[in-house]
Structures are given as structure tokens and as C-alpha cells.
Short mmCIF file of C-alpha atoms in Angstrom, two decimals:
data_model
loop_
_atom_site.label_atom_id
_atom_site.label_comp_id
_atom_site.label_asym_id
_atom_site.label_seq_id
_atom_site.Cartn_x
_atom_site.Cartn_y
_atom_site.Cartn_z
CA GLN A 1 25.64 -55.92 -28.88
CA THR A 2 26.18 -59.36 -27.33
CA GLU A 3 29.78 -58.47 -26.46
CA ALA A 4 28.66 -55.17 -24.93
CA LEU A 5 26.00 -56.98 -22.91
CA ASN A 6 28.48 -59.57 -21.67
CA MET A 7 31.01 -56.87 -20.71
CA PHE A 8 28.35 -54.88 -18.84
CA ARG A 9 27.22 -57.95 -16.88
CA GLU A 10 30.81 -58.96 -16.09
CA VAL A 11 31.68 -55.51 -14.73
CA THR A 12 28.46 -55.31 -12.70
CA ALA A 13 28.88 -58.89 -11.46
CA GLY A 14 25.45 -59.79 -12.75
CA ALA A 15 23.74 -57.21 -10.51
CA ARG A 16 21.00 -56.81 -13.11
CA GLU A 17 18.95 -59.36 -14.94
CA GLU A 18 19.69 -59.74 -18.64
CA GLU A 19 16.46 -57.97 -19.62
CA ALA A 20 17.25 -55.02 -17.31
CA ALA A 21 20.79 -54.87 -18.63
CA VAL A 22 19.56 -54.81 -22.23
CA GLN A 23 17.13 -52.04 -21.29
CA ILE A 24 19.79 -49.82 -19.73
CA LEU A 25 22.21 -50.44 -22.63
CA THR A 26 19.47 -49.58 -25.10
CA SER A 27 18.67 -46.34 -23.26
CA CYS A 28 22.37 -45.42 -23.49
CA GLY A 29 22.73 -46.30 -27.17
CA TRP A 30 24.70 -49.49 -26.31
CA SER A 31 27.51 -47.40 -24.82
CA VAL A 32 29.02 -49.56 -22.09
CA GLU A 33 30.64 -46.57 -20.38
CA GLN A 34 27.39 -44.58 -20.19
CA ALA A 35 25.45 -47.65 -19.12
CA LEU A 36 27.92 -48.33 -16.29
CA GLN A 37 27.64 -44.69 -15.16
CA LEU A 38 23.84 -44.90 -15.15
CA HIS A 39 23.96 -48.24 -13.32
CA TRP A 40 26.21 -46.99 -10.53
CA ALA A 41 24.26 -43.71 -10.30
CA ALA A 42 20.99 -45.65 -9.90
CA GLY A 43 22.42 -47.77 -7.04
CA ASP A 44 19.96 -50.38 -5.82
CA ASP A 45 17.19 -49.00 -7.99
CA HIS A 46 17.27 -51.35 -11.00
CA SER A 47 14.47 -49.56 -12.84
CA VAL A 48 15.52 -47.60 -15.91
CA PRO A 49 13.17 -44.97 -17.41
CA ALA A 50 11.95 -46.10 -20.76
CA ALA A 51 11.95 -43.62 -23.60
CA ALA A 52 8.44 -42.65 -24.62
CA ALA A 53 7.33 -41.62 -28.07
CA ALA A 54 6.80 -37.95 -28.70
CA SER A 55 3.18 -36.90 -28.39
CA SER A 56 1.28 -33.67 -28.20
CA SER A 57 -2.00 -34.90 -26.72
CA GLY A 58 -3.15 -33.74 -23.29
CA ALA A 59 -0.08 -31.62 -22.75
CA LEU A 60 -1.74 -28.61 -21.15
CA GLY A 61 -3.55 -30.87 -18.73
CA ALA A 62 -0.27 -32.28 -17.38
CA PRO A 63 0.48 -31.82 -13.67
CA LEU A 64 2.29 -28.67 -12.62
CA LEU A 65 5.95 -28.86 -11.69
CA ARG A 66 7.01 -26.95 -8.61
CA GLY A 67 10.74 -27.25 -8.70
CA GLY A 68 10.52 -30.90 -9.72
CA GLY A 69 8.23 -33.55 -11.12
CA SER A 70 7.99 -36.99 -12.57
CA SER A 71 9.59 -38.24 -15.71
CA ASP A 72 6.19 -39.34 -16.95
CA GLU A 73 5.18 -35.68 -17.18
CA ALA A 74 7.29 -35.22 -20.31
CA ARG A 75 5.48 -35.37 -23.60
CA GLY A 76 7.83 -37.97 -24.92
CA SER A 77 11.38 -38.89 -25.63
CA ALA A 78 12.94 -39.93 -28.88
CA GLY A 79 16.05 -41.77 -27.92
CA SER A 80 15.63 -45.45 -28.69
CA GLY A 81 18.76 -47.39 -29.38
CA SER A 82 20.22 -47.81 -32.80
CA SER A 83 20.52 -51.24 -34.39
CA SER A 84 24.23 -50.74 -35.06
CA SER A 85 26.81 -50.81 -32.24
CA PRO A 86 28.64 -47.56 -31.46
CA PRO A 87 32.37 -47.37 -32.04
CA ARG A 88 33.22 -47.87 -28.38
CA ALA A 89 30.96 -50.93 -28.13
CA ALA A 90 32.53 -52.40 -31.29
CA ALA A 91 36.00 -51.83 -29.88
CA ALA A 92 34.98 -53.46 -26.65
CA ALA A 93 33.55 -56.43 -28.53
CA ALA A 94 36.77 -56.77 -30.57
CA ALA A 95 38.93 -56.63 -27.48
CA GLY A 96 36.96 -59.12 -25.43
CA SER A 97 39.73 -59.28 -22.94
CA SER A 98 40.40 -58.27 -19.39
CA SER A 99 42.66 -55.46 -20.53
CA GLY A 100 39.69 -53.79 -22.24
CA LEU A 101 37.64 -54.15 -19.07
CA VAL A 102 40.42 -52.62 -16.95
CA SER A 103 40.83 -49.75 -19.40
CA SER A 104 37.11 -49.04 -19.31
CA LEU A 105 37.08 -49.07 -15.54
CA VAL A 106 40.14 -46.80 -15.35
CA ALA A 107 38.60 -44.39 -17.87
CA TRP A 108 35.33 -44.32 -15.97
CA ILE A 109 37.06 -43.76 -12.61
CA THR A 110 39.29 -41.03 -14.09
CA GLY A 111 36.30 -39.27 -15.68
CA GLY A 112 34.33 -39.54 -12.46
CA LEU A 113 37.16 -38.03 -10.43
CA ARG A 114 37.52 -35.25 -12.98
CA ARG A 115 33.81 -34.50 -12.88
CA ILE A 116 33.77 -34.57 -9.07
CA GLY A 117 36.68 -32.14 -8.95
CA ALA A 118 35.06 -29.87 -11.52
CA THR A 119 31.78 -29.94 -9.63
CA PHE A 120 33.50 -29.12 -6.33
CA PHE A 121 35.40 -26.26 -7.94
CA SER A 122 32.18 -25.02 -9.53
CA PHE A 123 30.49 -24.97 -6.14
CA ILE A 124 33.37 -22.91 -4.70
CA CYS A 125 33.35 -20.47 -7.64
CA THR A 126 29.57 -20.16 -7.51
CA PHE A 127 29.75 -19.39 -3.79
CA ILE A 128 32.52 -16.79 -4.25
CA PHE A 129 31.77 -15.23 -7.64
CA GLY A 130 28.08 -16.01 -8.05
CA PRO A 131 26.32 -18.04 -10.76
CA GLY A 132 28.27 -16.33 -13.57
CA GLY A 133 31.72 -16.85 -12.07
CA PRO A 134 34.59 -18.83 -13.62
CA ARG A 135 34.56 -22.60 -13.39
CA ILE A 136 36.21 -25.71 -14.74
CA GLY A 137 34.40 -27.58 -17.45
CA GLY A 138 31.55 -25.06 -17.42
CA GLY A 139 29.81 -23.98 -20.56
CA PRO A 140 29.12 -20.39 -21.55
CA THR A 141 26.67 -18.32 -19.50
CA SER A 142 24.99 -16.15 -22.16
CA GLY A 143 22.92 -17.15 -25.16
CA ALA A 144 25.39 -15.69 -27.64
CA ALA A 145 28.35 -17.37 -25.91
CA PHE A 146 26.52 -20.69 -25.78
CA SER A 147 25.66 -20.48 -29.48
CA GLY A 148 29.26 -19.52 -30.25
CA ALA A 149 30.57 -22.50 -28.28
CA LEU A 150 28.30 -24.86 -30.23
CA ALA A 151 29.44 -23.34 -33.53
CA ALA A 152 33.07 -23.67 -32.47
CA SER A 153 32.55 -27.33 -31.63
CA TYR A 154 30.45 -28.40 -34.61
CA GLY A 155 31.32 -26.01 -37.40
CA ALA A 156 31.83 -22.29 -37.77
CA ASN A 157 29.19 -22.12 -40.51
CA LEU A 158 26.52 -23.68 -38.26
CA GLN A 159 23.42 -21.47 -38.23
CA LEU A 160 21.64 -21.88 -34.89
CA PRO A 161 18.43 -20.36 -33.57
CA ARG A 162 18.61 -17.33 -31.28
CA PHE A 163 19.21 -18.34 -27.66
CA PHE A 164 17.85 -16.21 -24.82
CA GLU A 165 20.34 -13.85 -23.20
CA GLY A 166 19.92 -14.39 -19.50
CA SER A 167 19.24 -16.91 -16.79
CA PHE A 168 16.62 -19.63 -16.84
CA THR A 169 14.45 -17.64 -14.42
CA GLN A 170 14.63 -14.59 -16.68
CA ALA A 171 13.69 -16.73 -19.66
CA LEU A 172 10.67 -18.00 -17.74
CA GLN A 173 9.61 -14.46 -16.93
CA THR A 174 10.04 -13.35 -20.55
CA ALA A 175 8.01 -16.28 -21.87
CA GLN A 176 5.28 -15.61 -19.35
CA ARG A 177 5.19 -11.92 -20.19
CA GLU A 178 5.14 -12.50 -23.97
CA LEU A 179 2.65 -15.40 -23.74
CA LYS A 180 5.08 -17.79 -25.39
CA LEU A 181 6.25 -21.31 -24.70
CA LEU A 182 9.74 -21.80 -23.31
CA VAL A 183 11.97 -24.31 -25.09
CA VAL A 184 14.89 -25.65 -23.05
CA PHE A 185 17.87 -27.24 -24.80
CA LEU A 186 20.24 -29.08 -22.47
CA HIS A 187 23.55 -29.94 -24.10
CA SER A 188 26.31 -32.38 -23.11
CA GLU A 189 29.52 -32.49 -25.05
CA HIS A 190 29.89 -36.19 -24.11
CA ALA A 191 26.50 -37.19 -25.51
CA ARG A 192 26.65 -39.46 -28.55
CA ASP A 193 23.98 -37.53 -30.45
CA ALA A 194 25.07 -34.00 -29.50
CA GLN A 195 26.67 -33.15 -32.85
CA SER A 196 23.90 -34.61 -34.98
CA PHE A 197 21.24 -32.74 -33.00
CA CYS A 198 23.03 -29.40 -33.28
CA THR A 199 23.82 -29.72 -36.97
CA ASN A 200 20.72 -31.54 -38.25
CA VAL A 201 17.95 -30.38 -35.87
CA LEU A 202 18.92 -26.96 -34.51
CA GLY A 203 20.57 -26.09 -37.80
CA ASN A 204 17.43 -26.92 -39.76
CA ASP A 205 15.89 -23.79 -41.31
CA ILE A 206 12.32 -24.75 -40.40
CA VAL A 207 13.19 -25.51 -36.80
CA LYS A 208 15.27 -22.36 -36.55
CA THR A 209 12.47 -20.18 -37.95
CA MET A 210 9.85 -21.75 -35.68
CA LEU A 211 12.01 -21.27 -32.59
CA ASP A 212 12.94 -17.67 -33.42
CA GLU A 213 9.39 -16.57 -34.19
CA GLY A 214 7.16 -18.52 -31.84
CA PHE A 215 9.19 -19.57 -28.80
CA VAL A 216 11.66 -18.38 -26.20
CA LEU A 217 14.71 -20.65 -26.51
CA TRP A 218 17.03 -21.12 -23.55
CA GLY A 219 20.09 -23.33 -23.77
CA GLY A 220 22.62 -24.57 -21.27
CA ASP A 221 25.48 -26.99 -20.86
CA ILE A 222 24.80 -29.51 -18.08
CA ALA A 223 28.37 -28.98 -16.93
CA ARG A 224 27.09 -25.71 -15.48
CA MET A 225 25.22 -25.67 -12.20
CA GLU A 226 22.16 -23.82 -13.52
CA ALA A 227 21.66 -26.21 -16.43
CA HIS A 228 22.22 -29.12 -14.05
CA HIS A 229 19.43 -27.84 -11.79
CA VAL A 230 17.11 -27.40 -14.78
CA SER A 231 17.96 -30.95 -15.85
CA GLN A 232 16.96 -32.25 -12.42
CA MET A 233 13.78 -30.23 -12.43
CA ILE A 234 12.52 -31.61 -15.75
CA HIS A 235 14.02 -35.05 -15.04
CA ALA A 236 16.12 -35.27 -18.15
CA ARG A 237 17.46 -38.81 -18.71
CA GLN A 238 19.33 -38.42 -21.97
CA TYR A 239 21.22 -35.72 -23.80
CA PRO A 240 20.70 -33.75 -25.82
CA CYS A 241 17.36 -32.92 -24.16
CA PHE A 242 14.89 -30.70 -26.01
CA CYS A 243 11.96 -29.78 -23.74
CA VAL A 244 8.94 -27.47 -24.17
CA LEU A 245 7.60 -25.74 -21.03
CA LEU A 246 4.47 -23.73 -20.34
CA PRO A 247 5.44 -21.09 -17.75
CA ALA A 248 2.42 -20.56 -15.53
CA SER A 249 4.68 -18.56 -13.20
CA VAL A 250 8.32 -18.37 -12.19
CA ASP A 251 7.87 -21.09 -9.58
CA GLU A 252 5.21 -23.05 -11.42
CA ILE A 253 5.92 -24.54 -14.83
CA ARG A 254 4.39 -27.31 -16.89
CA VAL A 255 6.27 -29.72 -19.15
CA ILE A 256 4.16 -30.17 -22.26
CA GLY A 257 6.64 -31.91 -24.54
CA ALA A 258 10.17 -33.29 -24.72
CA VAL A 259 12.45 -35.24 -27.06
CA GLN A 260 15.75 -36.68 -25.88
CA GLY A 261 18.73 -38.60 -27.14
CA GLU A 262 18.66 -39.46 -30.83
CA VAL A 263 16.24 -36.87 -32.16
CA GLN A 264 15.05 -36.47 -35.74
CA VAL A 265 14.00 -33.24 -37.45
CA ASP A 266 10.50 -34.50 -38.16
CA SER A 267 9.80 -35.37 -34.53
CA THR A 268 11.11 -31.98 -33.42
CA ILE A 269 8.94 -30.11 -35.92
CA ALA A 270 5.91 -32.21 -34.95
CA LEU A 271 6.56 -31.41 -31.29
CA LEU A 272 6.83 -27.66 -31.93
CA VAL A 273 3.75 -27.61 -34.17
CA GLY A 274 1.66 -29.56 -31.68
CA CYS A 275 2.72 -27.39 -28.78
CA SER A 276 2.09 -24.22 -30.81
CA GLU A 277 -1.44 -25.33 -31.68
CA GLU A 278 -2.21 -26.13 -28.08
CA MET A 279 -0.65 -22.86 -26.97
CA ASP A 280 -2.85 -20.93 -29.43
CA SER A 281 -5.95 -22.46 -27.88
CA HIS A 282 -4.58 -21.87 -24.44
CA ARG A 283 -3.36 -18.32 -25.09
CA SER A 284 -6.92 -16.98 -25.20
CA GLU A 285 -7.47 -18.44 -21.76
CA ILE A 286 -4.27 -16.80 -20.52
CA VAL A 287 -5.27 -13.47 -22.05
CA ALA A 288 -8.73 -13.75 -20.52
CA ARG A 289 -7.19 -14.58 -17.15
CA SER A 290 -4.80 -11.66 -17.45
CA ALA A 291 -7.65 -9.37 -18.44
CA GLN A 292 -9.62 -10.63 -15.46
CA HIS A 293 -6.64 -9.95 -13.23
CA VAL A 294 -6.38 -6.43 -14.64
CA GLU A 295 -10.10 -5.90 -14.14
CA ASP A 296 -9.92 -7.26 -10.60
CA ARG A 297 -6.94 -5.02 -9.84
CA TYR A 298 -8.77 -2.02 -11.32
CA LEU A 299 -11.83 -2.89 -9.25
CA ARG A 300 -9.72 -3.17 -6.11
CA GLU A 301 -8.04 0.13 -6.88
CA GLU A 302 -11.43 1.75 -7.53
CA GLN A 303 -12.75 0.34 -4.26
CA ASP A 304 -9.64 1.59 -2.48
CA ARG A 305 -10.14 5.05 -4.01
CA GLU A 306 -13.80 5.09 -3.01
CA TYR A 307 -12.85 3.94 0.47
CA GLN A 308 -10.23 6.68 0.74
CA GLN A 309 -12.72 9.24 -0.54
CA ALA A 310 -15.26 8.02 2.02
CA LEU A 311 -12.63 8.31 4.74
CA GLU A 312 -11.77 11.82 3.60
CA MET A 313 -15.45 12.81 3.50
CA ASP A 314 -15.98 11.36 6.98
CA LYS A 315 -12.92 13.20 8.20
CA LYS A 316 -14.15 16.43 6.60
CA ARG A 317 -17.61 16.00 8.16
CA GLN A 318 -16.02 15.33 11.53
CA GLU A 319 -13.88 18.46 11.19
CA GLU A 320 -16.93 20.52 10.18
CA ARG A 321 -18.91 19.05 13.07
CA ALA A 322 -16.06 19.80 15.46
CA ALA A 323 -15.80 23.36 14.11
CA GLN A 324 -19.57 23.81 14.47
CA GLU A 325 -19.41 22.49 18.02
CA ARG A 326 -16.57 24.91 18.79
CA VAL A 327 -18.64 27.79 17.40
CA GLU A 328 -21.66 26.69 19.43
CA ARG A 329 -19.57 26.33 22.56
CA GLU A 330 -18.07 29.77 21.98
CA SER A 331 -21.55 31.25 21.44
CA GLN A 332 -22.82 29.57 24.58
CA ARG A 333 -19.80 30.83 26.50
CA GLU A 334 -20.33 34.38 25.27
CA ALA A 335 -24.06 34.18 26.03
CA GLU A 336 -23.29 32.85 29.49
CA GLU A 337 -20.78 35.63 30.09
CA LEU A 338 -23.29 38.20 28.87
CA ARG A 339 -25.99 36.75 31.13
CA LYS A 340 -23.67 36.77 34.10
CA LYS A 341 -22.66 40.34 33.31
CA GLU A 342 -26.28 41.43 33.06
CA GLU A 343 -27.11 39.66 36.28
CA GLU A 344 -24.18 41.33 37.98
CA GLU A 345 -25.21 44.72 36.62
CA PHE A 346 -28.81 44.13 37.70
CA ALA A 347 -27.66 43.01 41.12
CA ARG A 348 -25.44 46.07 41.39
CA PHE A 349 -28.30 48.29 40.18
CA GLU A 350 -30.65 46.75 42.73
CA ALA A 351 -28.09 47.20 45.43
CA ASP A 352 -27.60 50.83 44.45
CA ARG A 353 -31.35 51.37 44.29
CA ILE A 354 -31.89 49.81 47.67
CA SER A 355 -29.03 51.79 49.11
CA LEU A 356 -30.42 54.99 47.55
CA ASP A 357 -33.91 54.26 48.79
CA THR A 358 -32.58 53.71 52.27
CA GLU A 359 -30.60 56.93 52.12
CA LEU A 360 -33.59 58.91 50.81
CA LYS A 361 -35.85 57.49 53.49
CA ARG A 362 -33.29 58.47 56.08
CA GLN A 363 -33.10 61.98 54.63
CA ALA A 364 -36.92 62.25 54.53
CA ALA A 365 -37.11 61.22 58.16
CA ALA A 366 -34.43 63.77 59.03
CA LEU A 367 -36.37 66.65 57.40
CA GLY A 368 -39.25 66.39 59.78
CA VAL A 369 -42.03 68.98 59.93
CA PRO A 370 -41.19 72.62 59.05
CA GLY A 371 -40.81 74.84 62.13
CA ALA A 372 -42.36 78.20 62.92
CA ASP A 373 -39.43 80.02 61.43
CA ALA A 374 -40.11 78.41 58.03
CA THR A 375 -41.84 81.34 56.35
CA VAL A 376 -40.69 81.04 52.74
CA CYS A 377 -42.89 78.85 50.52
CA ILE A 378 -41.26 77.21 47.49
CA ALA A 379 -43.25 75.24 44.89
CA LEU A 380 -41.65 72.49 42.77
CA ARG A 381 -42.87 71.00 39.48
CA LEU A 382 -41.71 67.45 38.80
CA PRO A 383 -40.90 66.00 35.33
CA ALA A 384 -44.20 64.07 35.32
CA GLY A 385 -46.15 67.30 35.92
CA GLN A 386 -46.95 66.83 39.63
CA ARG A 387 -46.55 69.83 41.91
CA VAL A 388 -45.35 69.85 45.48
CA GLN A 389 -44.48 72.67 47.91
CA ARG A 390 -42.82 73.21 51.30
CA LYS A 391 -41.88 76.03 53.60
CA PHE A 392 -38.26 76.78 54.38
CA ARG A 393 -36.38 79.15 56.60
CA PRO A 394 -35.17 82.20 54.67
CA THR A 395 -31.63 81.46 55.81
CA ALA A 396 -31.76 77.83 54.67
CA PRO A 397 -29.10 77.00 52.06
CA LEU A 398 -29.95 75.83 48.54
CA SER A 399 -28.55 72.37 49.41
CA GLU A 400 -31.44 71.89 51.84
CA VAL A 401 -33.90 72.54 48.99
CA TYR A 402 -32.03 69.90 46.91
CA VAL A 403 -32.31 67.39 49.79
CA TRP A 404 -36.06 68.04 50.03
CA ALA A 405 -36.46 67.65 46.25
CA SER A 406 -34.56 64.32 46.20
CA CYS A 407 -36.60 62.70 49.01
CA VAL A 408 -39.95 64.37 48.40
CA GLY A 409 -41.48 61.07 47.29
CA TYR A 410 -40.72 59.49 50.68
CA LEU A 411 -42.33 62.23 52.79
CA SER A 412 -45.44 61.15 54.63
CA GLU A 413 -47.58 63.94 53.20
CA HIS A 414 -46.92 62.68 49.66
CA GLU A 415 -47.21 58.96 50.32
CA GLY A 416 -49.35 57.18 47.72
CA ARG A 417 -48.99 59.85 45.03
CA GLY A 418 -46.39 57.84 43.09
CA LEU A 419 -43.95 60.65 42.81
CA GLU A 420 -40.84 59.68 40.83
CA ILE A 421 -37.66 61.66 41.28
CA PRO A 422 -34.76 61.13 38.84
CA LYS A 423 -31.51 59.94 40.32
CA ARG A 424 -29.73 62.96 38.90
CA PHE A 425 -31.48 66.28 38.52
CA MET A 426 -31.05 70.05 38.64
CA LEU A 427 -33.33 72.77 40.00
CA LYS A 428 -34.16 75.75 37.84
CA THR A 429 -36.26 78.87 38.17
CA SER A 430 -39.23 78.95 35.85
CA PHE A 431 -39.01 82.60 34.82
CA PRO A 432 -36.54 83.81 34.09
CA CYS A 433 -34.98 80.37 33.61
CA ARG A 434 -31.89 80.04 35.73
CA ASP A 435 -29.93 77.04 36.91
CA LEU A 436 -29.60 76.86 40.65
CA THR A 437 -26.19 75.48 41.49
CA GLU A 438 -24.95 77.66 44.38
CA MET A 439 -25.43 75.12 47.14
CA GLU A 440 -24.13 77.33 49.96
CA SER A 441 -26.27 80.33 48.99
CA THR A 442 -29.40 80.96 51.05
CA ILE A 443 -32.94 81.22 49.83
CA ASP A 444 -32.94 84.95 50.48
CA ASP A 445 -29.71 85.37 48.60
CA LEU A 446 -31.18 83.61 45.61
CA LYS A 447 -34.55 85.40 45.99
CA LEU A 448 -36.51 82.19 45.80
CA ALA A 449 -39.28 83.21 48.16
CA GLY A 450 -42.68 82.51 46.60
CA SER A 451 -41.07 81.22 43.41
CA GLN A 452 -41.91 78.08 41.51
CA LEU A 453 -38.92 75.84 40.72
CA VAL A 454 -38.62 73.21 38.06
CA LEU A 455 -36.91 69.87 38.66
CA ALA A 456 -35.10 68.87 35.44
CA GLU A 457 -33.53 65.43 34.96
CA ILE A 458 -29.83 65.29 34.01
CA GLU A 459 -29.34 62.63 31.35
CA ASP A 460 -26.25 60.40 31.35
CA GLU A 461 -23.60 61.35 28.80
CA SER A 462 -23.14 58.27 26.56
#
């Protein structure tokens, strides 16, 4: 460890204090190469996140992550350094020479260039082919392929839990829909503890059963862009990273537990058990909230239906009112037309009556007083029973008798008697009854001298 510390400080030209250098080496498992990478990645920021112990207290009360968060939001991290130096640190300590330093620097620069090239190519492939396109150094995209790659790397007989088939966003949606916690496993083939975690932790029967039955497990290789984004979101500092998330929504997740680096089976089981217990207590709240959402949606839908029904009823009432108004207007129009027609008929009747009265008065004035040659007396019985008589010349035509009968009520000798003569009438002899229609025949010809005629009204044919 002393040799690794001295080499780290020599390469960094003493940029960090000894305590800070020890801290960063410890976080990287005393791997000089990883510590140098972390140092140069941190730049002027000399603070190194300390690994926290796994804990399950207060997890559901942790702040929400919206596409990012703080490293303190993780439940914990098991990744403290081992007391024994790794093989690369031991080799570096044995070398203790400038050639070892140059080799380390060359290896780091070569690896960095390779990773930069792979990242650039991955960006190009992602832009052209989408997230699932080909890429250099990228891990498998599906759960089955990812599990197969791990088995190919660490043993064909390795029994791993069932990884979710789909993207991280789809895994979030599935966990939210099934009211389960989402477990994220971020893998790096360069991590010192990658093999031990896959074989000892993920291959453990208890862990495998717990993950398959109670969680949605999503895994990814940080060499892929999606896993890299997830790593940034949950602020993973070491690999392998085993993180438990509570998906409040697709864009709103909560980190409730994490173990990183050198992870033991017991700490992983304790993490899963603690998160499961908290999720059980929290699930009722989620179910109640979902039920409330369903009830609220049903209430809104019911209110919308009632509102639509009210609109339809209002529309129907308006249509009925409009129809009633149309009927009333039509009735008023017909009544008005009928009134106008009656007024016109009455006006025409009055005009005819006045014209007839004028004509009858003129005819009455034209009759004058019978002369000395008027020797034939003719009596006339009216429909109302009144009797009138007048003398005519024997040679007078029947038409003259008709003129006298039509204007008899306007003659001065009958004024005040209230004689009413029908507008249309016919003269008849009383006995024998005979209609008198020969207008050009004379009174002598018809033998009407001394006879009594009857004035009969002619009714309209209708």
C-alpha cells in the first residue's frame, strides 16, 4: 500500500494531500490505475465520495430524483478497501522504478483513447441506428443477452436472476404498474469485484429467488450509453453497482438503497429484505392513492356525463321551445290571415251592400208615382209576412214588377215599415203556384191582374 501511495503521489506530482490520496486509493481498492483515472476525472475537485454503510432506515423519505440527484441519496455503499494489495498494486510496488510508472501511464493513455474512440463511435451508431444499434465495446441490449454475456464471462453454469427484457424506461413503467421495486445492476468488465459479485451475490439462490419473485431487475453494462446515463442519474461511484429504486413515475424515481464495489451476500440480502419491508408498508399507500385516482377519474367521468346529459337536455328543451314558438307563430300567421280575409270579405260585403242600396234607391226614385193608365193592381206577400201592393199598366213587362219588388222597401209610402227584401228572389203566383220568369211578357199576357204574388228567396247553392 505504501508503494502504491508513493506511485500515485509521484504521478500526480503531489496534487493531493496524503490523506486525500489514501482516501481515493481506498475507494478504488488500492488500484493505482483506477485511482489515477478518478483523480484526473475529478480535476480540481479533490473531494472523493466516501462509501457509506448499507442501511434501510428512512429510505422512502429520501428526496425524489428527477433525472439526477446527490450521492448522499443512496442507502449505502459497501465498497471499502481490502487490507491486502491487489495484484496490480503489488506489481507496482515490486517494480518501484520509472519503467513501471511509464508503463502505467502508457496503459492509462491507451485505455483512455480506446474508450474515447468507442464512446464517439457509440454516439454515431446511436444517432444512426438508434439506442439498440451496433457499437464498439457495448454490452448486450436485452435482459437475456446481458445474462448470457455474464455467463459467458464468468462461467457457463452460472445461474443468474431473470433480467428485465427492455429499456430502463420500460422497466420503470413495469415496476410502477406492478407495484414493485426496481433493482438496477450496473456492470463493468474492468471492475475488480465484477466476477465475485456475479458468481457469489447474483448467483446466490436466496438473492436470485428474492429478485425473481419480489423485484423487477434491470441490468446494463456501463459501456452502453443507456447504462451510462442511468449510472449518472443514480450517481454510481463504484462498480459493480447494485441499486434499489422506488418508481414514483417514469420521470420521478427515488433511490432507497444501494451497495457498490466489494459487496457481500449478507449485505445484499439485508438490503433487499429492508427495502421489501418498507415497500410492503408503502404499497398500501400506493394502492390507496391509485384507488383515489380511479375514484377521482370516475367522479370526473360521471360529472362529464352529467354535464353532457344536462347539455343535451338543455338542447332538447331549446329545440322543443323553438318548435313551440314556430307552431305559435304559424298559428298567429294563420289567424292573422283569416282575420284579414274576413275583414276583406266584410269590406267587400259592405261595399256590395252600399252599392246595392244605392242602386235600389235609384230604382225606387225612378219608379215614381203610378200614372192614370196604371189600372192593374198586384199584391205582393214578402217572406216576413208583410203585404204590399201597387198599380201597373196592363202592358208593363214582368221585369218592371221585379224592379218594384226589389226596391219596395225604399219607396216613400213604405218608409218605416222595416221591409226586408232578399238579395236574390223569385216571384210566384199563389194559386195555382207558378214561377214567373218571363221577363219580357206583359202583365196581361201573364194574367196577373188582381192576383196576389209571393216573393220567395233564392238560397245560395253551397
